[in-house]
XYZ file of C-alpha atoms in Angstrom:
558
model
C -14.944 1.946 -116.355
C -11.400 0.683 -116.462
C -8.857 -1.142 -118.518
C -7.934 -4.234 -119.380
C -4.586 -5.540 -119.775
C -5.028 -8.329 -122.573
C -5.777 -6.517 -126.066
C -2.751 -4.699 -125.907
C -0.284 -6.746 -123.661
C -1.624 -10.439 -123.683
C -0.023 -12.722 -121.354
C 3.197 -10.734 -121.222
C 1.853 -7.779 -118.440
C 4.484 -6.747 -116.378
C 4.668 -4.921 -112.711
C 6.498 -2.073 -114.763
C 3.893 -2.037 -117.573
C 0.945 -1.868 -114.925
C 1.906 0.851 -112.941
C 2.893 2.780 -116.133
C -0.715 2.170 -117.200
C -1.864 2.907 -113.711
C 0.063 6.269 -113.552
C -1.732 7.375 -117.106
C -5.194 6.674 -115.694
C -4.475 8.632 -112.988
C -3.342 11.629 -114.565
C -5.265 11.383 -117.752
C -8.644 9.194 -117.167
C -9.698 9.572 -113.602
C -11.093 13.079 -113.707
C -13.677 11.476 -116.355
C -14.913 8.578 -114.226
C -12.174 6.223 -115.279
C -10.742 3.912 -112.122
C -10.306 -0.442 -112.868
C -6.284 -1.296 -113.512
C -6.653 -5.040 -114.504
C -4.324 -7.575 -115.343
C -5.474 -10.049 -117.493
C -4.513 -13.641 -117.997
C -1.638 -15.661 -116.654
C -0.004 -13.328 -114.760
C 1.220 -16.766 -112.728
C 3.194 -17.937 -116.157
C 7.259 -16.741 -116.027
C 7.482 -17.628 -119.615
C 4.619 -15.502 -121.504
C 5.318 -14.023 -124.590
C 2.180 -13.628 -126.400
C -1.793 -13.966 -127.043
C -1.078 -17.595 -127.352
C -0.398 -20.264 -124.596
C 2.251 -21.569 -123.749
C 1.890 -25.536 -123.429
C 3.173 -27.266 -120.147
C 4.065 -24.138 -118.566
C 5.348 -23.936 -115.695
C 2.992 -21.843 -113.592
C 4.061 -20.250 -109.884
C 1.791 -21.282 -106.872
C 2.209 -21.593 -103.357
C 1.872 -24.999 -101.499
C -1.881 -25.344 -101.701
C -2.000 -25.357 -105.778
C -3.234 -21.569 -105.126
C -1.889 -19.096 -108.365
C 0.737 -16.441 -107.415
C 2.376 -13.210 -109.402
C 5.360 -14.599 -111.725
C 8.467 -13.185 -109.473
C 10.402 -12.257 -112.912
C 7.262 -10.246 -113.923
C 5.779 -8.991 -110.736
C 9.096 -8.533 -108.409
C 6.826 -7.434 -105.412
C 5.190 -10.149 -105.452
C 8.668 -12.237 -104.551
C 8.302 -14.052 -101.267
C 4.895 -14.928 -101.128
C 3.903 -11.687 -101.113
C 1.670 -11.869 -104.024
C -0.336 -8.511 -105.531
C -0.346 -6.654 -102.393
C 2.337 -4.300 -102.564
C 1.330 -3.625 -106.440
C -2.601 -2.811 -105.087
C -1.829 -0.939 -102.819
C 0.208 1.003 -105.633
C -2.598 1.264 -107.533
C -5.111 2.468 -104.650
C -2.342 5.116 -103.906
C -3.390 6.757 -106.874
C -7.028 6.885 -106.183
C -7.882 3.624 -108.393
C -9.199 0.340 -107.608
C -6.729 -3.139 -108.869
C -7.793 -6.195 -110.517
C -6.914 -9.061 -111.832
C -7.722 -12.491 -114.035
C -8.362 -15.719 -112.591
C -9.795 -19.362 -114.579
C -12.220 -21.537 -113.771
C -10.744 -24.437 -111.672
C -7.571 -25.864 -109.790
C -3.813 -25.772 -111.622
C -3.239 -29.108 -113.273
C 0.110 -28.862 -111.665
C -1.571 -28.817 -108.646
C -3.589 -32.099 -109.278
C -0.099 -33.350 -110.406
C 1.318 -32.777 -107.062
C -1.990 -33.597 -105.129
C -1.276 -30.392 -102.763
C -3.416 -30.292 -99.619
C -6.108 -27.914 -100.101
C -5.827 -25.550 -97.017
C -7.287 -25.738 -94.005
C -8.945 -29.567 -94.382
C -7.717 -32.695 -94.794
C -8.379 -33.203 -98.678
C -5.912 -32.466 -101.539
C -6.132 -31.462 -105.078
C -6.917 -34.890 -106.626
C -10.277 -35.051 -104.410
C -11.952 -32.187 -106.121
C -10.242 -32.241 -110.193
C -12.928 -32.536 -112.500
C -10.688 -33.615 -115.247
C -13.586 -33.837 -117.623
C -15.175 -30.358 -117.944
C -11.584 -28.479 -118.867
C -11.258 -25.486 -120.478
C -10.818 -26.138 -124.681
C -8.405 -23.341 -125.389
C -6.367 -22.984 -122.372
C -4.707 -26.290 -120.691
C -3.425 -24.762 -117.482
C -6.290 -26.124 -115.304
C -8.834 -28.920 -114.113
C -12.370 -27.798 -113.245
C -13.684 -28.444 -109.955
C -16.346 -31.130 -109.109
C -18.194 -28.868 -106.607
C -19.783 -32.431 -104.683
C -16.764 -33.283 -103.413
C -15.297 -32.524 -100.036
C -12.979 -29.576 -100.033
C -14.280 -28.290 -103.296
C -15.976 -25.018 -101.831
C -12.764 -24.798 -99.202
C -10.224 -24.582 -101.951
C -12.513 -21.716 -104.038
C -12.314 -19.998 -100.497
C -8.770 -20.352 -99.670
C -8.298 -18.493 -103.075
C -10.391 -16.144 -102.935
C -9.383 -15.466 -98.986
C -5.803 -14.888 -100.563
C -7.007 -12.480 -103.541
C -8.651 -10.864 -100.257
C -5.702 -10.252 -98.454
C -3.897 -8.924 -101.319
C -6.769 -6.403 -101.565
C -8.075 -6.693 -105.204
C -11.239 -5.025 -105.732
C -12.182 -6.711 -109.343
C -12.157 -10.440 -110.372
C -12.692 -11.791 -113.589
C -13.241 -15.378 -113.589
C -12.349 -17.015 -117.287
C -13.866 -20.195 -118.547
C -16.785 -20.002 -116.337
C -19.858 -18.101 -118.370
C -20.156 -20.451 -121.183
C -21.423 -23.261 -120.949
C -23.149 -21.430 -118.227
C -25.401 -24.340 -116.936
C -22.574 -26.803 -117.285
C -20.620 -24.296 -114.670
C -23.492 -23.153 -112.870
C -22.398 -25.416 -109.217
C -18.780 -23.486 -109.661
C -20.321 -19.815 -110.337
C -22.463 -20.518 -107.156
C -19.000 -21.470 -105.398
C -17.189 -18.422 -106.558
C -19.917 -16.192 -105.467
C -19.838 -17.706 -101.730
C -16.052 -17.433 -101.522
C -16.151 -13.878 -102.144
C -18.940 -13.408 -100.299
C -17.200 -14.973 -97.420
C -13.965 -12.711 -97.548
C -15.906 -9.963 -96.378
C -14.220 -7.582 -99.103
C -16.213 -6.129 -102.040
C -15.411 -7.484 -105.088
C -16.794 -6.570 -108.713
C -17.115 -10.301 -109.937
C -16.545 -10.434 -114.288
C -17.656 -13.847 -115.853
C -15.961 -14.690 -119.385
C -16.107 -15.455 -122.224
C -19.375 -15.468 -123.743
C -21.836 -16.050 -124.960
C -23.769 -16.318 -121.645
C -27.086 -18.433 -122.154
C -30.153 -15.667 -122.161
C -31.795 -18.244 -120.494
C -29.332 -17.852 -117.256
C -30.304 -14.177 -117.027
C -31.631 -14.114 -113.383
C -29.123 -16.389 -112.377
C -26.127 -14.935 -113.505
C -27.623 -11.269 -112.550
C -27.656 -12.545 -109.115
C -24.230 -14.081 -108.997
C -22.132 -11.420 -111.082
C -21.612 -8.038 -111.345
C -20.910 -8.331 -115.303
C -20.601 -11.165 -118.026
C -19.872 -11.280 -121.576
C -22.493 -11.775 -124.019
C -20.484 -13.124 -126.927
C -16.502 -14.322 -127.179
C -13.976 -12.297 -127.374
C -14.635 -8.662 -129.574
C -11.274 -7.590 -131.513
C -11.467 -4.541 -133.807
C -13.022 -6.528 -136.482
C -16.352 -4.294 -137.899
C -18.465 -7.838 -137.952
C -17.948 -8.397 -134.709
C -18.779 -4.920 -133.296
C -22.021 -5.195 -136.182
C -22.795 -8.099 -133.893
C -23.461 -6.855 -130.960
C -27.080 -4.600 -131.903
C -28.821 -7.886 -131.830
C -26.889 -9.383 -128.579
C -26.930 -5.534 -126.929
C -30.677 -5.518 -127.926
C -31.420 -9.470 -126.347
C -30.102 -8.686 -123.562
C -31.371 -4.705 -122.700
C -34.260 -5.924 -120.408
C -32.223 -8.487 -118.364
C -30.085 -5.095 -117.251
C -30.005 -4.152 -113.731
C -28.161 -1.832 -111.268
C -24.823 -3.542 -110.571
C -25.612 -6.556 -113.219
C -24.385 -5.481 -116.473
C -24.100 -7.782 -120.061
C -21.063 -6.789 -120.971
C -20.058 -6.258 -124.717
C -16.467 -7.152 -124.180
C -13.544 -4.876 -124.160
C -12.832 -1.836 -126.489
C -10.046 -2.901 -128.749
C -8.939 0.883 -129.912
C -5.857 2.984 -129.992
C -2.144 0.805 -130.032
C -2.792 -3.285 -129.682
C -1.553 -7.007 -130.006
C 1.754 -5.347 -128.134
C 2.124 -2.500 -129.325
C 2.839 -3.849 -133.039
C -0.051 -1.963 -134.596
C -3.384 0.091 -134.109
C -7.072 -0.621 -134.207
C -8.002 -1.380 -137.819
C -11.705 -0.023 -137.371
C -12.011 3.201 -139.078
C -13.475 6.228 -137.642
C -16.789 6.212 -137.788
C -16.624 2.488 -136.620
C -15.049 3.182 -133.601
C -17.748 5.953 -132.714
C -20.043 3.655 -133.559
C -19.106 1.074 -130.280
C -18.458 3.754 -128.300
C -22.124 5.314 -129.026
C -23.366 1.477 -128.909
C -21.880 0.469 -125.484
C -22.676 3.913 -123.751
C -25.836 3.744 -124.690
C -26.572 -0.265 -123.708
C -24.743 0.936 -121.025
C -22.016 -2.080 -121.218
C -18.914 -1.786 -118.924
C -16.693 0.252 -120.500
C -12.923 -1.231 -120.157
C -10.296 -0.038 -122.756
C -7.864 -2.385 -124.192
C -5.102 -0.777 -125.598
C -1.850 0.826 -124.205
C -2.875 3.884 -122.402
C 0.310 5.537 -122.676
C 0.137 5.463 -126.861
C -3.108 7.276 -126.490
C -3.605 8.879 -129.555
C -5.835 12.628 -130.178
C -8.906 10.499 -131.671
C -8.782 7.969 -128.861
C -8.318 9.975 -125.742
C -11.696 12.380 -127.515
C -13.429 9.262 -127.249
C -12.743 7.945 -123.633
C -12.700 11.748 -122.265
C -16.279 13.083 -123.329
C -17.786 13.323 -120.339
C -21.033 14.018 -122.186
C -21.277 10.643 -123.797
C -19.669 8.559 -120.444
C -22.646 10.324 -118.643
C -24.927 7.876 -120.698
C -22.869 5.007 -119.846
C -22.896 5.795 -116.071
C -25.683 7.041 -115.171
C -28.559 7.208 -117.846
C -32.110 4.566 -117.147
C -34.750 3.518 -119.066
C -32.189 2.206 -122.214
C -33.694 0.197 -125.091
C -33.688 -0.204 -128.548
C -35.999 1.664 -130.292
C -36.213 -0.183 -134.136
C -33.599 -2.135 -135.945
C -34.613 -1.091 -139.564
C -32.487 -3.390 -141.930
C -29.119 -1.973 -140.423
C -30.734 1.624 -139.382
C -30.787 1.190 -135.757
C -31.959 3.523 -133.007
C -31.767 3.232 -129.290
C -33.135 5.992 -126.574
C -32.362 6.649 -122.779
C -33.387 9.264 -120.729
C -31.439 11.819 -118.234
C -32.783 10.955 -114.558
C -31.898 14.600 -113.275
C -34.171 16.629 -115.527
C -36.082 13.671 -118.169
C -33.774 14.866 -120.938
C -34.039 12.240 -123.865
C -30.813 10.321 -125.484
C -30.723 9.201 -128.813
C -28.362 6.928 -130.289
C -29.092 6.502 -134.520
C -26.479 4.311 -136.708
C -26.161 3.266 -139.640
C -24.619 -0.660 -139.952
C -25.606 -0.891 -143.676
C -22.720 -1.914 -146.352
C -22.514 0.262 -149.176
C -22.729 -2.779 -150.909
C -26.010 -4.351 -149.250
C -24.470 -8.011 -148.464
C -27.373 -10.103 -149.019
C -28.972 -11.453 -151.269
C -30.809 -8.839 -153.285
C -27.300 -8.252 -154.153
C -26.771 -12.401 -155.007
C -27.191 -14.017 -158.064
C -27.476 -17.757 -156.526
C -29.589 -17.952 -153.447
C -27.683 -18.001 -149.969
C -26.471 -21.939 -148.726
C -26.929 -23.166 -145.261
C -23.964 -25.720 -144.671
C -23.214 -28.149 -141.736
C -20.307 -30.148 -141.124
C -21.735 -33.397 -142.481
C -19.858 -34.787 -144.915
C -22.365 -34.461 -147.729
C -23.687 -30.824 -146.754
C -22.076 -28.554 -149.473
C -23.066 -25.520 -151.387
C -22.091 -25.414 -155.300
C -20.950 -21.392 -156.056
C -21.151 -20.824 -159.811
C -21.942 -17.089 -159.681
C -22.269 -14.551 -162.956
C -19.901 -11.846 -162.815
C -20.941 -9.611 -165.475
C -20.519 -5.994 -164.477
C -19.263 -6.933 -161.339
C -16.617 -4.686 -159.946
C -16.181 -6.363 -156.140
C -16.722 -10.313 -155.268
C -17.730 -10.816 -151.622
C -17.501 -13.850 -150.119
C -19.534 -14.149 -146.730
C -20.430 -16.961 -144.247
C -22.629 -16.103 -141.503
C -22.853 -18.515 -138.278
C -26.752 -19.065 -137.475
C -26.393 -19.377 -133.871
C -23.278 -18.948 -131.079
C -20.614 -20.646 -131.961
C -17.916 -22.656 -129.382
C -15.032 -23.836 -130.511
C -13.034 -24.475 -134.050
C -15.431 -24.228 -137.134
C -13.953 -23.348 -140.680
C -15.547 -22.420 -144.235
C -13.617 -23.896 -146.707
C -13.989 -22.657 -150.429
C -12.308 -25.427 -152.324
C -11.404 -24.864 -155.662
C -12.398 -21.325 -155.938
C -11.527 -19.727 -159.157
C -12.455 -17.025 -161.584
C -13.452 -18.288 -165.088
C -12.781 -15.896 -168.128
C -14.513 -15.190 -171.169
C -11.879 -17.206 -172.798
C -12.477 -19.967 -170.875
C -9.449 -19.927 -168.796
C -9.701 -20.841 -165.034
C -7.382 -18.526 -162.760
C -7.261 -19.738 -159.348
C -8.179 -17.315 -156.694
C -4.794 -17.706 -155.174
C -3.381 -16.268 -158.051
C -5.170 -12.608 -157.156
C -4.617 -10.602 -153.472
C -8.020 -10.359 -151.667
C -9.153 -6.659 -150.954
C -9.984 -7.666 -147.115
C -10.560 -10.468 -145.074
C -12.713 -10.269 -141.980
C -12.723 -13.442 -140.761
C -12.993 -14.652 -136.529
C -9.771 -14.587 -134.613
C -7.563 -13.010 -138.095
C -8.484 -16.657 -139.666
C -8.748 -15.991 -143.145
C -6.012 -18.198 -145.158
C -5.863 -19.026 -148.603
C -3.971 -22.886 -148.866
C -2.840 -23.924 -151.474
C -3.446 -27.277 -153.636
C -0.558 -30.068 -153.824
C -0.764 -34.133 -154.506
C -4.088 -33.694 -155.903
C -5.903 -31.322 -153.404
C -7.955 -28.901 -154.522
C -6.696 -25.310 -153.107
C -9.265 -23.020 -150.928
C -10.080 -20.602 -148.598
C -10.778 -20.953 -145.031
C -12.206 -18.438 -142.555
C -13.357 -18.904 -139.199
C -17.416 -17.777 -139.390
C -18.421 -15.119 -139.157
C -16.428 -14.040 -142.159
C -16.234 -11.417 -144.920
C -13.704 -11.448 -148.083
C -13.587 -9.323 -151.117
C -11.784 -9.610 -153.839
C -11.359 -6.922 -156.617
C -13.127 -8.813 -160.029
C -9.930 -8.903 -162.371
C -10.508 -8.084 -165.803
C -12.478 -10.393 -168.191
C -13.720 -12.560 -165.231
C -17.667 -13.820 -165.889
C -18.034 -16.165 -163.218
C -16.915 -17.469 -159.674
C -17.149 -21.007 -159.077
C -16.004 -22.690 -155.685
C -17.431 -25.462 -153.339
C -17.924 -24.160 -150.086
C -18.302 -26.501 -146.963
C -17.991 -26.428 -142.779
C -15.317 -28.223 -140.997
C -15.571 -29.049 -137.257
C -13.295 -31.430 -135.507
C -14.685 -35.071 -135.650
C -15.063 -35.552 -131.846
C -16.855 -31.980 -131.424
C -20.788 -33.511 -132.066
C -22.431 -29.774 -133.249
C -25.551 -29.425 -134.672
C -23.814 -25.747 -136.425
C -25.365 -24.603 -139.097
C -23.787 -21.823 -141.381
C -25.283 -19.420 -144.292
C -22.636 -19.055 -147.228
C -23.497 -16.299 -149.345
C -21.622 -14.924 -152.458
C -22.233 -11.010 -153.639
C -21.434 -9.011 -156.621
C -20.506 -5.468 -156.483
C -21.594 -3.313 -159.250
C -21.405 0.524 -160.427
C -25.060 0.496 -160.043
C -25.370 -1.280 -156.390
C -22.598 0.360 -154.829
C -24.383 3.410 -152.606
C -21.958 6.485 -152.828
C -23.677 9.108 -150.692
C -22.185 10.338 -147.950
C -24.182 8.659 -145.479
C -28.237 7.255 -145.030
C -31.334 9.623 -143.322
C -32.394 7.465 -140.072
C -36.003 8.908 -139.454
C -36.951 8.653 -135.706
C -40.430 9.234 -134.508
C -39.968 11.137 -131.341
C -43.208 9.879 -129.700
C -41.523 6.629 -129.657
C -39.651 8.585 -127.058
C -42.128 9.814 -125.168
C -41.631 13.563 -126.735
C -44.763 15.937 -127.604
C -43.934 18.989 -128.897
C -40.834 21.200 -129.933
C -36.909 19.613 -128.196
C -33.671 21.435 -128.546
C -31.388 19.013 -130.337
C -27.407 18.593 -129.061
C -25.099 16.377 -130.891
C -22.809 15.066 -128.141
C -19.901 13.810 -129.602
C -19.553 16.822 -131.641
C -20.629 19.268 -128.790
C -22.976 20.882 -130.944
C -26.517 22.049 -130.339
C -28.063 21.676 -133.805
C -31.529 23.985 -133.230
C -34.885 22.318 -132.748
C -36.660 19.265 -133.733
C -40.349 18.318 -133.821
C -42.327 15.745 -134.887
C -39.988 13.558 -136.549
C -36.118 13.820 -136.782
C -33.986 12.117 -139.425
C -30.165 12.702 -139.327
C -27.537 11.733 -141.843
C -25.657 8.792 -140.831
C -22.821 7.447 -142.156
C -21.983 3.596 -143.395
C -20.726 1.992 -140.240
C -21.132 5.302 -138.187
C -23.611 6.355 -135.285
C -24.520 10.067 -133.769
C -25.880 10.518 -130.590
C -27.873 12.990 -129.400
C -29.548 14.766 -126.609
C -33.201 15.828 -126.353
C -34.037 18.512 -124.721
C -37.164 20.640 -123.917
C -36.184 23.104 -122.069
């Protein structure tokens, strides 16, 4: 349990901003189990200012291509004296320090050719300037068969030693896993050889299921998808990748469901857009999968909801200490998962609800769902009746894990009115746009171009159905760059939202059997984010849960 620098602060962390954070955790968090300060990437780059980065930076490192602390960011770190003084900052508040690293050896390094320390090789012996990381251009990889390969992982990670970090993630390494397998070996003996404990974090995701007992043995956590923002498809995600990965869970090797992107983000220009019940919802989801909890937003902007969800001791006791955690039943969206207390053989349940109120598929379709690729002549034709429709949803789906760039593109799309008119969908604002990394845009037609939407899969849009609209027409297809050979396959699907389809109860019954649990007899029902006990429950239980929301529950027979 911890936090995580990047959601809220990017590549701009300061030494100021840290210990800030640092002091808040201490005062605020600890008491409830609460104890990682990380800094997340680039810390090394004087010129950050955002999520994005920079190109042909300038990045600081000493005289054997090893990364150190920006000076104008970190000014304890001046004089080679790297993330010491700030660690030992951190550990004076009871709290353990760590920091980011990526995969591989500085570019600028390989540019100088900088002796690696301690042999008689240099940077240009070991650059594997092949296998590079696709979305960040400040490093090589490493060709672990060449000489001086495993010294220069060890001469870094002897220098992240000294300066007494505790927790490393290591970026660009988890996916492709088997492609990086020789340099997650490497990093696992160079820590191992410090002689310092060190809580090893492999990113981004997704981690190939079929690396389970590998990476289990290597790391102490790694991602199982890319990077979660406080989108509701993404979190919706995660069941199925949670639920993959339960039985490959072990003591000290976690599958980690990414950071929690709540409270103030993106630097402090605005807060998590997932609503309520959404954000109870991962919270319930990752304490009961038991995923490392780190928190991604700006401790000190902590806000009433927030701080009740990071602070109930009840729920982080599931997180932390619970065993035997599994999914029960994935029931069309009406999910259940169980654990059980290992002090007395209490039972936990965990019931959502991930249902729409508009189901989005296709009993709700009038045209059967598209799958699309990016060959050129794989296209779906949208021509869909909107009579009594109220809400137009536009969704693509991505079949499998996706790396890389891959955009929908609805060309053309346009409502067509019962006068025959076309009305471009340009012309009208959408209602919301969940799209991957915020990339829903709507460009416009010129010199004979059709106009269209593009959204990075997976991807939701809805758009209000104007007046006198009957039908949506639009051709969608997938775009990949051409020297990115993908075999990606994408379902489009386009829903109408009616009076009649649109479910406006409060929330949906989620029946559990409790012999699926184990439970014969009468059990004393507690609601645990609400601090409630709720009476007695036998047989069968079936709580109320609402769209996008989870409860969680303890079981209790005595």
């Amino acid at each position: 349990m911890g936090w995580n620098s990047w959601d809220c602060f990017a590549t701009t962390i300061t030494e100021v901003q840290t210990q800030a954070q640092a002091a808040f955790m201490a005062d605020k968090l600890k008491v409830h189990g609460w104890q990682y300060i990380v800094i997340d990437a680039q810390w090394f780059e004087p010129g950050a200012q955002s999520h994005e980065y920079r190109k042909d930076a300038v990045l600081t490192m000493d005289g054997f291509g090893r990364l150190q602390p920006a000076p104008n960011r970190f000014p304890s770190a001046a004089d080679g004296n790297g993330f010491r003084a700030l660690a030992a900052h951190v550990h004076s508040l009871g709290l353990k320090f760590g920091i980011h690293l990526m995969r591989g050896i500085p570019r600028q390094a390989v540019e100088k050719n900088l002796p690696i320390l301690g042999t008689r090789f240099h940077a240009q012996d070991i650059a594997d300037k092949v296998h590079t990381c696709t979305w960040n251009a400040d490093m090589f990889g490493i060709d672990m068969s060449k000489p001086g390969a495993q010294e220069y992982y060890d001469s870094v990670f002897a220098l992240i030693a000294d300066w007494d970090v505790d927790y490393v993630k290591v970026d660009d390494l988890s996916r492709p896993y088997f492609q990086n397998l020789p340099e997650v070996e490497a990093v696992r003996r160079a820590i191992d050889k410090t002689g310092r404990p060190m809580v090893l974090s492999l990113s981004p995701g997704a981690t190939d299921i079929k690396a389970a007992a590998h990476v289990a043995a290597h790391a102490n956590l790694w991602r199982i998808s890319d990077d979660l923002w406080d989108r509701w498809l993404s979190v919706r995600d995660q069941f199925g990748r949670l639920a993959l990965w339960s039985q490959h869970r072990i003591a000290g090797a976690w599958p980690d469901a990414d950071m929690l992107p709540l409270g103030t983000l993106v630097l402090g220009k605005r807060g998590t857009r997932l609503t309520v019940d959404e954000q109870i919802t991962l919270m319930t989801l990752w304490s009961i999968a038991r995923s490392p909890l780190m928190y991604g937003g700006d401790m000190t902007k902590l806000d009433e909801l927030t701080m009740s969800l990071l602070t109930n001791d009840e729920v982080l006791a599931i997180n932390q200490r619970s065993i035997g955690n599994r999914p029960l039943f994935d029931h069309d969206g009406l999910v259940a998962w169980t654990a059980e207390d290992p002090g007395n053989g209490d039972k936990y349940l965990a019931v959502f609800n991930a249902r729409d109120r508009v189901r989005l598929d296709e009993s709700n379709a009038r045209q059967p769902a598209a799958v699309i690729t990016p060959a050129a002549d794989s296209v779906a034709s949208i021509d869909t009746d909107l009579t009594d429709g109220r809400r137009l949803f536009l969704l693509a789906t991505p079949l499998s894990d996706i790396e890389g760039f891959l955009a929908v593109r609805w060309q053309n799309p346009r409502f067509v009115f019962a006068d025959g008119n076309e009305h471009g969908l340009d012309e009208f604002p959408w209602s919301s746009a969940d799209a991957l990394w915020d990339s829903a845009t709507f460009k416009k037609g010129s010199a004979g171009q059709a106009s269209e939407l593009r959204a990075q899969p997976a991807a939701l849009v809805e758009y209000a159905v104007p007046a006198g609209a009957r039908r949506f027409r639009a051709t969608a297809r997938l775009e990949r760059p051409h020297d990115h050979e993908t075999q990606d396959k994408v379902r489009v699907l386009t829903v109408v939202g009616t009076e009649s389809n649109e479910d406006k109860r409060t929330g949906l019954p989620v029946e559990v059997a409790l012999d699926q649990l184990g439970i014969i007899g009468e059990v004393k029902v507690r609601d645990l984010w609400k601090h409630a006990d709720l009476g007695t429950a036998k047989g069968r239980f079936s709580p109320e849960i609402p769209f996008h929301g989870a409860r969680l529950f303890r079981l209790s027979s005595r």
